[in-house]
Coordinates of C-alpha atoms in Angstrom, one line a residue:
Chain Z
X74 CA -46.6 24.7 -28.0
X75 CA -46.9 23.0 -31.3
X76 CA -46.1 25.4 -34.6
X77 CA -49.8 25.9 -35.2
X78 CA -49.6 27.7 -31.0
X79 CA -46.1 29.6 -32.0
X80 CA -47.5 31.6 -35.5
X81 CA -50.6 32.6 -33.8
X82 CA -49.1 33.9 -30.6
X83 CA -45.5 35.5 -32.8
X84 CA -48.8 37.1 -35.3
X85 CA -50.9 38.6 -32.4
X86 CA -48.1 39.7 -30.3
X87 CA -46.0 40.9 -32.9
X88 CA -49.2 42.8 -34.8
X89 CA -49.6 44.6 -31.2
X90 CA -46.6 45.8 -31.2
X91 CA -45.9 46.4 -34.7
X92 CA -49.9 48.6 -34.8
X93 CA -49.7 50.3 -31.6
X94 CA -46.7 52.0 -33.0
X95 CA -47.0 52.6 -36.8
X96 CA -50.3 53.0 -38.1
X97 CA -49.7 52.6 -41.6
X98 CA -49.2 49.6 -42.0
X99 CA -50.9 47.0 -43.0
X100 CA -48.8 45.5 -40.4
X101 CA -50.7 41.7 -41.3
X102 CA -49.7 41.9 -43.9
X103 CA -45.5 42.8 -43.4
X104 CA -46.7 39.5 -40.9
X105 CA -47.6 37.6 -43.6
X106 CA -45.0 38.2 -45.1
X107 CA -42.3 37.7 -42.6
X108 CA -43.5 34.3 -42.4
X109 CA -43.4 33.5 -45.5
X110 CA -40.0 34.1 -45.9
X111 CA -39.0 32.5 -42.4
X112 CA -40.7 28.8 -44.1
X113 CA -39.0 29.6 -47.4
X114 CA -35.9 30.0 -45.0
X115 CA -36.1 27.1 -43.2
X116 CA -37.0 25.3 -46.2
X117 CA -33.2 25.7 -48.2
X118 CA -31.9 24.5 -44.9
X119 CA -33.1 21.8 -44.8
X120 CA -31.1 20.9 -47.9
X121 CA -27.8 22.2 -47.1
X122 CA -25.6 18.8 -46.6
X123 CA -23.8 19.4 -43.0
X124 CA -24.0 16.9 -40.2
X125 CA -23.7 18.4 -37.3
X126 CA -22.2 16.4 -34.3
X127 CA -22.4 16.6 -31.0
X128 CA -20.1 15.5 -28.9
X129 CA -20.4 16.2 -25.0
X130 CA -18.0 14.6 -21.9
X131 CA -21.1 13.6 -20.0
X132 CA -22.4 11.9 -22.6
X133 CA -19.5 9.6 -23.7
X134 CA -16.7 8.9 -21.2
X135 CA -12.9 9.1 -22.0
X136 CA -10.8 6.0 -21.7
X137 CA -8.7 5.9 -18.7
X138 CA -4.7 6.2 -20.4
X139 CA -3.3 2.8 -20.7
X140 CA -0.3 2.5 -18.7
X141 CA 3.2 2.8 -20.8
X142 CA 7.3 2.9 -20.5
X143 CA 7.4 6.2 -18.2
X144 CA 9.1 8.5 -20.3
X145 CA 10.6 12.1 -18.8
X146 CA 11.2 15.2 -20.4
X147 CA 14.4 16.0 -20.6
X148 CA 14.3 19.4 -21.3
X149 CA 11.3 20.5 -18.1
X150 CA 13.6 20.7 -15.3
X151 CA 16.5 23.9 -17.1
X152 CA 13.1 25.3 -18.9
X153 CA 11.6 25.5 -14.9
X154 CA 15.2 26.6 -12.9
X155 CA 15.4 28.9 -15.6
X156 CA 12.1 30.6 -15.0
X157 CA 11.6 29.6 -11.4
X158 CA 13.2 32.8 -9.2
X159 CA 15.4 31.5 -7.5
X160 CA 17.1 28.4 -7.8
X161 CA 19.9 26.1 -6.2
X162 CA 20.9 23.2 -6.5
X163 CA 18.6 21.8 -9.2
X164 CA 15.8 23.0 -6.4
X165 CA 13.1 25.5 -7.3
X166 CA 13.8 27.6 -4.0
X167 CA 10.5 29.2 -2.4
X168 CA 9.6 30.5 1.4
X169 CA 10.4 30.0 3.7
X170 CA 8.5 28.7 7.2
X171 CA 10.4 31.3 9.6
X172 CA 8.1 29.9 12.4
X173 CA 9.3 26.9 13.0
X174 CA 13.1 28.8 14.1
Chain K
X12 CA -14.8 8.5 30.4
X13 CA -16.4 9.7 28.0
X14 CA -16.9 8.2 25.4
X15 CA -13.4 8.8 22.7
X16 CA -14.9 8.3 18.6
X17 CA -10.9 8.4 16.1
X18 CA -11.3 8.4 12.4
X19 CA -8.5 7.9 10.1
X20 CA -7.2 9.4 6.4
X21 CA -5.2 6.6 5.4
X22 CA -3.4 7.8 2.4
X23 CA -0.9 6.1 0.7
X24 CA 0.8 6.4 -2.8
X25 CA 0.3 3.3 -5.7
X26 CA 2.9 2.1 -7.7
X27 CA 2.4 2.4 -11.2
X28 CA 5.1 3.5 -14.0
X29 CA 4.1 6.1 -14.4
X30 CA 2.7 9.8 -12.9
X31 CA -1.7 10.0 -12.5
X32 CA -1.8 12.9 -15.2
X33 CA 1.7 11.8 -17.1
X34 CA 4.3 10.1 -18.2
X35 CA 6.9 11.4 -16.0
X36 CA 8.3 7.8 -13.9
X37 CA 8.1 7.6 -10.6
X38 CA 10.4 6.8 -8.8
X39 CA 11.1 10.2 -7.5
X40 CA 14.1 8.2 -4.2
X41 CA 16.7 7.2 -6.5
X42 CA 16.0 10.4 -9.5
X43 CA 18.0 13.7 -9.5
X44 CA 15.1 17.1 -7.1
X45 CA 12.9 17.9 -10.6
X46 CA 14.3 15.2 -13.0
X47 CA 11.1 13.8 -13.4
X48 CA 9.3 16.2 -13.8
X49 CA 6.8 17.5 -17.0
X50 CA 5.0 20.5 -17.5
X51 CA 1.6 18.4 -16.8
X52 CA 3.7 18.0 -13.1
X53 CA 4.2 21.7 -11.7
X54 CA 1.1 23.2 -13.2
X55 CA 2.4 24.7 -16.2
X56 CA 0.0 27.3 -17.7
X57 CA -2.3 25.6 -20.7
X58 CA -0.7 21.9 -20.3
X59 CA -3.5 20.1 -19.8
X60 CA -3.4 16.4 -17.8
X61 CA -3.2 13.0 -20.2
X62 CA -6.4 10.6 -19.4
X63 CA -6.0 9.3 -15.8
X64 CA -3.5 5.9 -15.6
X65 CA -6.1 3.2 -15.2
X66 CA -3.3 1.0 -13.1
X67 CA -3.9 3.3 -10.9
X68 CA -7.1 3.1 -10.6
X69 CA -7.0 -0.8 -11.0
X70 CA -4.8 -1.2 -8.5
X71 CA -6.8 1.1 -6.3
X72 CA -9.8 -1.4 -6.8
X73 CA -7.2 -3.8 -6.0
X74 CA -7.2 -2.8 -2.6
X75 CA -10.3 -1.8 -2.5
X76 CA -11.0 -5.0 -2.7
X77 CA -8.6 -6.1 0.0
X78 CA -10.8 -4.0 2.1
X79 CA -14.3 -5.2 0.7
X80 CA -14.9 -2.2 -0.4
X81 CA -18.3 -2.2 -3.2
X82 CA -17.1 0.0 -6.5
X83 CA -19.0 2.6 -7.9
X84 CA -19.9 1.2 -11.0
X85 CA -21.8 2.5 -13.9
X86 CA -21.5 5.8 -12.6
X87 CA -20.2 8.8 -13.6
X88 CA -16.7 9.6 -12.0
X89 CA -15.1 12.9 -11.0
X90 CA -12.1 14.1 -10.9
X91 CA -12.1 17.8 -8.7
X92 CA -9.5 20.1 -8.6
X93 CA -9.6 20.6 -4.6
X94 CA -7.5 24.7 -3.8
X95 CA -4.9 25.4 -1.4
X96 CA -1.5 27.7 -2.0
X97 CA 1.3 25.8 -1.1
X98 CA 4.9 25.9 -2.8
X99 CA 4.6 22.0 -3.1
X100 CA 1.2 22.2 -5.3
X101 CA 2.6 23.8 -8.6
X102 CA -1.5 24.1 -9.8
X103 CA -2.5 25.5 -6.8
X104 CA -4.8 22.8 -6.8
X105 CA -5.0 18.6 -5.9
X106 CA -7.2 17.1 -8.0
X107 CA -8.6 13.9 -6.4
X108 CA -11.2 11.6 -7.4
X109 CA -14.7 11.5 -6.3
X110 CA -14.6 7.7 -4.3
X111 CA -14.6 5.0 -6.9
X112 CA -15.5 2.7 -3.7
X113 CA -17.7 2.5 -0.8
X114 CA -19.0 0.4 2.4
X115 CA -15.7 -1.6 3.5
X116 CA -14.2 -3.4 7.0
X117 CA -11.1 -3.6 8.4
X118 CA -11.5 -5.7 11.9
X119 CA -14.9 -3.9 12.2
X120 CA -13.4 -0.6 11.7
X121 CA -15.3 0.8 8.3
X122 CA -14.5 2.0 5.6
X123 CA -16.6 4.8 4.0
X124 CA -14.6 5.1 1.1
X125 CA -11.8 5.5 -1.8
X126 CA -10.6 7.8 -3.9
X127 CA -7.8 8.4 -5.8
X128 CA -5.6 11.3 -5.9
X129 CA -2.2 13.5 -6.4
X130 CA 0.3 13.9 -4.2
X131 CA 1.9 17.1 -4.1
X132 CA 6.2 17.9 -4.3
X133 CA 7.8 18.1 -1.5
X134 CA 9.0 21.4 0.4
X135 CA 11.4 21.4 2.7
X136 CA 10.5 24.1 5.5
X137 CA 13.6 25.1 7.0
X138 CA 15.1 26.0 3.7
X139 CA 12.7 26.6 0.7
X140 CA 13.6 23.7 -1.4
X141 CA 11.1 22.6 -3.3
X142 CA 11.5 19.4 -5.3
X143 CA 8.8 18.4 -8.0
X144 CA 9.8 14.8 -8.2
X145 CA 6.7 13.4 -6.6
X146 CA 3.6 16.0 -7.9
X147 CA 1.1 13.7 -10.1
X148 CA 2.2 9.9 -7.8
X149 CA -0.8 8.4 -7.0
X150 CA -1.7 8.0 -4.6
X151 CA -5.4 6.1 -2.4
X152 CA -6.9 7.5 0.2
X153 CA -8.1 4.9 2.4
X154 CA -11.8 7.1 5.0
X155 CA -12.4 5.6 8.0
X156 CA -16.6 6.1 10.1
X157 CA -14.4 7.2 13.6
X158 CA -15.6 3.7 14.8
X159 CA -12.5 3.6 17.4
X160 CA -12.3 4.0 20.5
X161 CA -8.8 4.3 22.2
X162 CA -4.6 5.2 21.0
X163 CA -4.5 1.0 21.5
X164 CA -8.0 0.5 18.3
X165 CA -6.6 2.8 16.4
X166 CA -2.9 1.3 16.1
X167 CA -3.9 -1.8 16.0
X168 CA -6.0 -0.9 13.3
X169 CA -3.6 1.2 11.4
X170 CA -0.6 -1.9 11.7
X171 CA -3.5 -4.3 10.1
X172 CA -4.2 -1.7 7.5
X173 CA -0.6 -1.0 6.3
X174 CA 0.0 -5.0 7.0
X175 CA -3.7 -5.0 3.6
X176 CA -1.2 -2.7 1.7
X177 CA 2.0 -4.4 1.7
X178 CA 0.7 -7.5 0.8
X179 CA -1.3 -6.0 -1.7
X180 CA 2.5 -5.9 -2.9
X181 CA 0.7 -2.3 -5.2
X182 CA 2.5 0.2 -2.8
X183 CA 5.2 1.6 -3.1
X184 CA 9.1 1.0 -0.8
X185 CA 7.7 -0.5 2.4
X186 CA 3.8 1.1 2.6
X187 CA 4.5 4.7 4.3
X188 CA 1.8 6.0 4.8
X189 CA 0.1 9.1 5.9
X190 CA -2.4 9.5 8.3
X191 CA -4.7 12.4 8.7
X192 CA -6.7 11.4 12.5
X193 CA -10.4 12.9 13.5
X194 CA -10.7 12.5 17.1
X195 CA -13.4 13.5 19.2
X196 CA -14.4 13.3 22.9
X197 CA -18.2 13.3 24.0
X198 CA -19.4 17.1 24.6
X199 CA -15.7 18.0 22.7
X200 CA -15.5 19.0 19.0
X201 CA -14.2 16.8 16.5
X202 CA -10.2 18.1 15.8
X203 CA -8.4 16.6 13.0
X204 CA -4.2 15.9 12.7
X205 CA -3.7 16.2 9.8
X206 CA -0.2 14.7 8.3
X207 CA 0.9 12.1 10.9
X208 CA 3.6 9.5 9.5
X209 CA 4.1 7.0 11.1
X210 CA 2.3 4.4 13.9
X211 CA 3.4 5.2 16.2
X212 CA 3.4 9.0 15.8
X213 CA -0.3 8.6 14.5
X214 CA -1.4 6.7 18.4
X215 CA 1.3 9.4 20.2
X216 CA -0.2 12.1 19.0
X217 CA -4.4 10.2 19.6
X218 CA -3.3 9.6 23.5
X219 CA -1.6 13.9 23.6
X220 CA -4.8 14.5 22.1
X221 CA -7.2 13.1 23.9
X222 CA -5.9 13.8 26.9
X223 CA -5.7 17.2 26.1
X224 CA -9.4 17.2 24.7
X225 CA -11.1 15.5 28.2
X226 CA -8.2 18.1 30.3
X227 CA -10.2 20.8 28.8
X228 CA -13.6 19.7 28.8
X229 CA -12.7 18.5 33.1
X230 CA -12.0 22.4 33.6
X231 CA -15.4 24.2 31.3
X232 CA -13.6 24.4 29.0
X233 CA -14.7 24.6 25.2
X234 CA -13.1 22.1 22.7
X235 CA -13.1 23.8 19.4
X236 CA -13.3 22.4 15.7
X237 CA -9.5 22.6 14.2
X238 CA -6.9 21.3 12.4
X239 CA -4.2 19.9 14.7
X240 CA -0.3 19.7 13.9
X241 CA 1.7 16.4 15.6
X242 CA 4.8 18.1 16.7
X243 CA 6.8 14.5 16.5
X244 CA 9.3 15.2 18.9
X245 CA 7.6 16.8 21.3
X246 CA 4.8 13.9 21.2
X247 CA 2.7 16.7 21.9
X248 CA 0.1 18.6 18.5
X249 CA -0.4 22.4 17.7
X250 CA -2.9 24.6 16.6
X251 CA -2.4 25.5 12.1
X252 CA -5.8 26.3 11.8
X253 CA -9.2 26.7 12.2
X254 CA -11.3 23.4 10.0
X255 CA -11.0 23.7 7.7
X256 CA -14.9 22.0 5.6
X257 CA -15.8 21.7 2.4
X258 CA -16.7 24.7 0.7
X259 CA -12.8 25.8 1.8
X260 CA -11.3 23.9 -0.5
X261 CA -13.5 25.2 -3.1
X262 CA -14.0 22.0 -4.7
X263 CA -14.8 21.7 -8.4
X264 CA -14.8 19.0 -11.1
X265 CA -12.2 19.4 -13.3
X266 CA -12.8 20.5 -16.6
X267 CA -9.6 19.2 -18.3
X268 CA -10.5 15.3 -17.7
X269 CA -13.3 13.6 -18.9
X270 CA -15.6 11.8 -16.0
X271 CA -14.7 8.1 -16.3
X272 CA -16.5 5.1 -15.1
X273 CA -15.6 1.8 -13.1
X274 CA -17.5 -1.0 -15.1
X275 CA -18.4 -4.7 -14.8
X276 CA -15.1 -5.3 -16.4
X277 CA -12.7 -3.5 -14.3
X278 CA -13.9 -3.9 -11.8
X279 CA -13.7 -8.3 -12.6
X280 CA -10.0 -7.5 -13.3
X281 CA -9.2 -6.4 -9.8
X282 CA -10.7 -8.3 -8.4
X283 CA -8.5 -11.8 -10.5
X284 CA -5.3 -9.9 -9.4
X285 CA -6.0 -8.9 -6.1
X286 CA -4.3 -11.5 -4.1
X287 CA -6.7 -12.9 -0.8
X288 CA -6.0 -10.3 1.7
X289 CA -4.4 -11.4 4.7
X290 CA -6.9 -12.2 7.5
X291 CA -8.9 -13.9 5.7
X292 CA -5.8 -15.9 4.3
X293 CA -5.3 -16.5 7.6
X294 CA -8.6 -17.7 8.7
X295 CA -8.1 -20.8 4.9
X296 CA -5.0 -21.6 6.8
X297 CA -6.3 -22.8 9.8
X298 CA -8.8 -24.6 8.5
X299 CA -7.2 -26.2 5.7
X300 CA -4.5 -27.1 6.5
X301 CA -4.5 -27.8 10.1
X302 CA -1.6 -24.6 11.4
X303 CA -2.3 -22.9 14.7
X304 CA -4.7 -19.8 14.2
X305 CA -1.1 -18.1 15.5
X306 CA 0.9 -19.7 13.4
X307 CA -1.5 -18.6 10.6
X308 CA -1.7 -14.7 11.4
X309 CA 1.9 -14.8 11.8
X310 CA 2.9 -16.5 8.3
X311 CA 0.5 -13.6 6.6
X312 CA 2.4 -10.9 8.3
X313 CA 5.4 -11.7 5.0
X314 CA 2.7 -12.1 1.8
X315 CA 6.1 -14.7 0.2
X316 CA 6.1 -15.9 3.7
X317 CA 2.9 -17.2 3.1
X318 CA 3.9 -18.2 0.0
X319 CA 7.1 -20.1 0.6
X320 CA 5.1 -22.6 3.5
X321 CA 2.0 -23.2 1.6
X322 CA 4.2 -24.1 -1.6
X323 CA 6.2 -26.4 1.2
X324 CA 3.0 -27.8 2.3
X325 CA 1.8 -28.6 -1.1
X326 CA 4.7 -30.4 -2.5
X327 CA 6.0 -32.3 0.3
X328 CA 5.2 -35.8 0.4
X329 CA 2.3 -36.3 1.9
X330 CA 3.3 -38.6 5.4
X331 CA 5.2 -35.3 6.5
X332 CA 3.0 -34.3 9.8
X333 CA 2.0 -30.1 9.5
X334 CA 3.2 -29.9 13.0
X335 CA 6.3 -30.8 10.9
X336 CA 6.3 -28.2 8.3
X337 CA 5.3 -25.3 10.2
X338 CA 8.5 -25.5 12.7
X339 CA 10.9 -26.2 9.8
X340 CA 9.0 -22.9 7.6
X341 CA 7.9 -20.4 10.0
X342 CA 10.4 -21.0 13.0
X343 CA 14.0 -22.3 11.8
X344 CA 14.4 -21.2 8.4
X345 CA 12.5 -17.5 9.8
X346 CA 14.7 -17.6 12.7
X347 CA 17.7 -17.2 10.7
X348 CA 16.0 -14.9 8.3
X349 CA 15.5 -12.5 10.8
X350 CA 19.2 -13.0 12.2
X351 CA 20.6 -11.8 8.5
X352 CA 17.7 -9.1 8.5
X353 CA 16.1 -10.5 4.8
X354 CA 12.5 -10.8 3.9
X355 CA 11.5 -13.8 1.9
X356 CA 11.1 -11.7 -1.0
X357 CA 14.7 -10.9 -0.1
X358 CA 16.0 -14.6 0.3
X359 CA 17.6 -16.4 -2.1
X360 CA 16.0 -19.6 -1.3
X361 CA 13.4 -21.8 -3.1
X362 CA 11.2 -23.8 -1.9
X363 CA 12.1 -27.0 -3.3
X364 CA 14.9 -26.3 -1.4
X365 CA 14.2 -26.5 1.5
X366 CA 11.8 -29.4 1.0
X367 CA 15.4 -31.4 0.0
X368 CA 16.5 -30.5 3.5
X369 CA 13.7 -31.5 5.2
X370 CA 13.5 -34.8 3.9
X371 CA 17.7 -35.1 5.1
X372 CA 16.1 -34.5 8.6
X373 CA 13.5 -36.3 7.7
X374 CA 15.8 -39.5 6.6
X375 CA 18.1 -39.4 9.2
X376 CA 20.7 -38.0 6.4
X377 CA 22.5 -35.0 8.2
X378 CA 22.0 -33.5 11.6
X379 CA 19.4 -30.7 12.4
X380 CA 22.2 -28.6 13.3
X381 CA 23.8 -29.3 10.1
X382 CA 20.7 -28.6 8.1
X383 CA 20.1 -25.7 10.4
X384 CA 24.2 -24.7 8.8
X385 CA 23.6 -25.3 6.0
X386 CA 20.4 -23.1 5.9
X387 CA 21.9 -20.7 7.4
X388 CA 24.7 -20.6 4.6
X389 CA 22.4 -20.6 2.2
X390 CA 19.5 -17.7 2.6
X391 CA 22.2 -16.1 1.6
X392 CA 24.2 -17.2 -1.3
X393 CA 24.0 -18.9 -4.6
X394 CA 23.2 -22.4 -3.4
X395 CA 20.9 -24.3 -2.2
X396 CA 21.2 -26.7 1.1
X397 CA 22.3 -29.5 -0.2
X398 CA 24.7 -27.9 -1.7
X399 CA 26.0 -26.6 0.6
X400 CA 25.7 -30.6 2.8
X401 CA 27.2 -31.5 -0.1
X402 CA 30.6 -29.4 -0.8
X403 CA 30.2 -29.3 3.2
X404 CA 31.1 -32.9 4.0
X405 CA 28.0 -32.7 6.3
X406 CA 25.8 -36.7 6.1
X407 CA 25.2 -37.8 8.8
X408 CA 27.6 -40.9 9.7
X409 CA 25.8 -43.7 10.7
X410 CA 28.5 -46.5 9.8
X411 CA 28.4 -47.9 12.5
X412 CA 32.5 -49.6 11.5
X413 CA 33.4 -45.7 11.1
X414 CA 32.3 -44.8 14.1
X415 CA 33.2 -47.7 16.2
X416 CA 37.0 -45.7 15.5
X417 CA 36.2 -42.6 16.1
X418 CA 34.3 -43.9 19.3
X419 CA 37.7 -45.8 20.7
X420 CA 40.2 -42.5 19.6
X421 CA 37.8 -40.6 21.5
X422 CA 37.8 -42.9 25.1
X423 CA 41.6 -43.8 24.0
X424 CA 41.9 -39.3 24.7
X425 CA 39.7 -38.9 27.7
X426 CA 40.8 -41.3 30.4
X427 CA 39.3 -39.5 33.1
X428 CA 35.5 -38.7 31.4
X429 CA 36.1 -43.1 31.1
X430 CA 37.4 -42.5 34.4
X431 CA 34.7 -41.2 36.3
X432 CA 31.8 -42.7 33.9
X433 CA 32.5 -46.2 35.0
X434 CA 32.3 -44.6 38.6
X435 CA 29.6 -43.8 38.4
X436 CA 28.6 -40.5 36.7
X437 CA 26.2 -40.6 34.0
X438 CA 26.6 -37.6 32.8
X439 CA 30.7 -38.2 31.5
X440 CA 29.5 -40.0 28.3
X441 CA 28.1 -37.3 27.3
X442 CA 31.2 -35.2 27.0
X443 CA 32.7 -38.5 25.2
X444 CA 29.2 -38.3 23.3
X445 CA 30.3 -34.0 22.6
X446 CA 34.1 -35.2 21.9
X447 CA 32.9 -38.0 18.9
X448 CA 30.6 -34.8 17.5
X449 CA 33.7 -32.6 17.7
X450 CA 35.7 -34.5 15.1
X451 CA 32.8 -35.9 13.6
X452 CA 31.8 -32.4 13.2
X453 CA 28.7 -33.1 14.0
X454 CA 27.5 -35.7 11.6
X455 CA 27.9 -38.4 13.7
X456 CA 24.5 -39.8 14.1
X457 CA 23.4 -40.0 18.0
X458 CA 21.6 -42.2 18.3
X459 CA 24.1 -44.7 16.6
X460 CA 26.9 -43.1 18.8
X461 CA 25.4 -43.3 22.2
X462 CA 24.8 -47.0 21.5
X463 CA 28.6 -47.7 20.0
X464 CA 29.8 -46.4 24.1
X465 CA 27.1 -47.8 26.1
X466 CA 28.4 -51.4 24.4
X467 CA 32.0 -50.6 25.5
X468 CA 32.2 -49.4 28.6
X469 CA 29.0 -51.3 29.5
X470 CA 26.7 -49.6 32.3
X471 CA 27.8 -46.8 34.5
X472 CA 29.8 -48.0 38.0
X473 CA 30.6 -50.8 36.1
X474 CA 33.5 -51.0 37.9

């Protein structure tokens, strides 16, 4: 659908809905003015200098990670064990498999 | 007997330095519990994974190449979240890639696809203790078609697969495996046996499971589609749960990990790095060196052994027979290493050292026995066999004058043996020969010694 067709459709649709509710308005005049405003606004937007970037991870797969020297997180173990409901000898203690008895 | 169909999902840890989605080290066997952990591999809220470890992908591609698989090139691949709850899985899901390679073949068994995934932690069900050091270590998952029809066939396939994996040099430790086996008997449903961690275990589990299914069918009962666990202590399988389907795991692409691609370059890099697969190498060894199939099959069981053989064969003088090289590399040296429980990787011997030793044997400068003794000493020491020979003075004595003196001494010291020989007991000369060898600590040239003894004593029964 081109712009002209769209305009015609909007005009007709809007005219019909407005005309049915407001007999006192010159609907076509209002509509004409509205479309004019929209056109002006669209023209103004063209002047705004914004470089819109669109990026999608699907369009541009990210590089894989080259393996470098492994690193230990020196604080993590302590933090994790502190937050664990139960721990012993450096292990987090979860449920025991009682069915194995 | 109804037709049996067996297929596998085989999981093996890849030997990378760091984990799949974080920089934690992978040496969990040596580390204190939970030492190799961070917010990422313990699934802490808000912790985002790093991009996938390229080395893990590349290593998996190497193995894929060795298994004759085709890479999935130029397609967006994803890590998916496979959801299930277990104490060793802190995030509540395991990340597993979509297939990175497909359509391989090994020993007539089709390889359907290969994935890379992360290992969960370790939970000890009897104590409830959890160690997350293993969590996030990259695994390769090899999925076969159900092309095996007996436990024996399945065992042979796994042995060959393990050989390929070890041969790659890129799997952790001794290439320990975790196998999920699926087995169905004609007329019954497919049953999966989870987490068997030895070839022997797989064999026993399959033997039991096939018999169990046959018995059910024989008595007109239904074989249910289910997942069973292998009880190693009993050699049996027990029900775990009704078989789950892909939907049960609620697979979704991990939104924290962008899709990735395997490029042509990456595949070429993997192919260039991959060693020649052992079964292909065995064929080439037969063709190129003219050794027997049996010899080639034996050599390729250990990559370093086959490397050693080829290096000796290439560096040895051109006029050496391949049988001579085969004898020393495949039989003598291997026998010594086996007795000392050493692998070729652990042995402290270079191909050049063995060639030097073999030269001395060929030139008759050292007896075979002394060469073997020197080799025994050298394989786990910092000395070469030739250095051992020199230090211990094991070079053969073939100087007739020196040997004649020893022969004379032996004749004087053993009058009974001399008498026996002269009265016709020919075997007595071997006793005298042994005495010469004892006095020279095995260094006497046997041919020269025998010649001297015969000259001195004449023919047996001459007196």
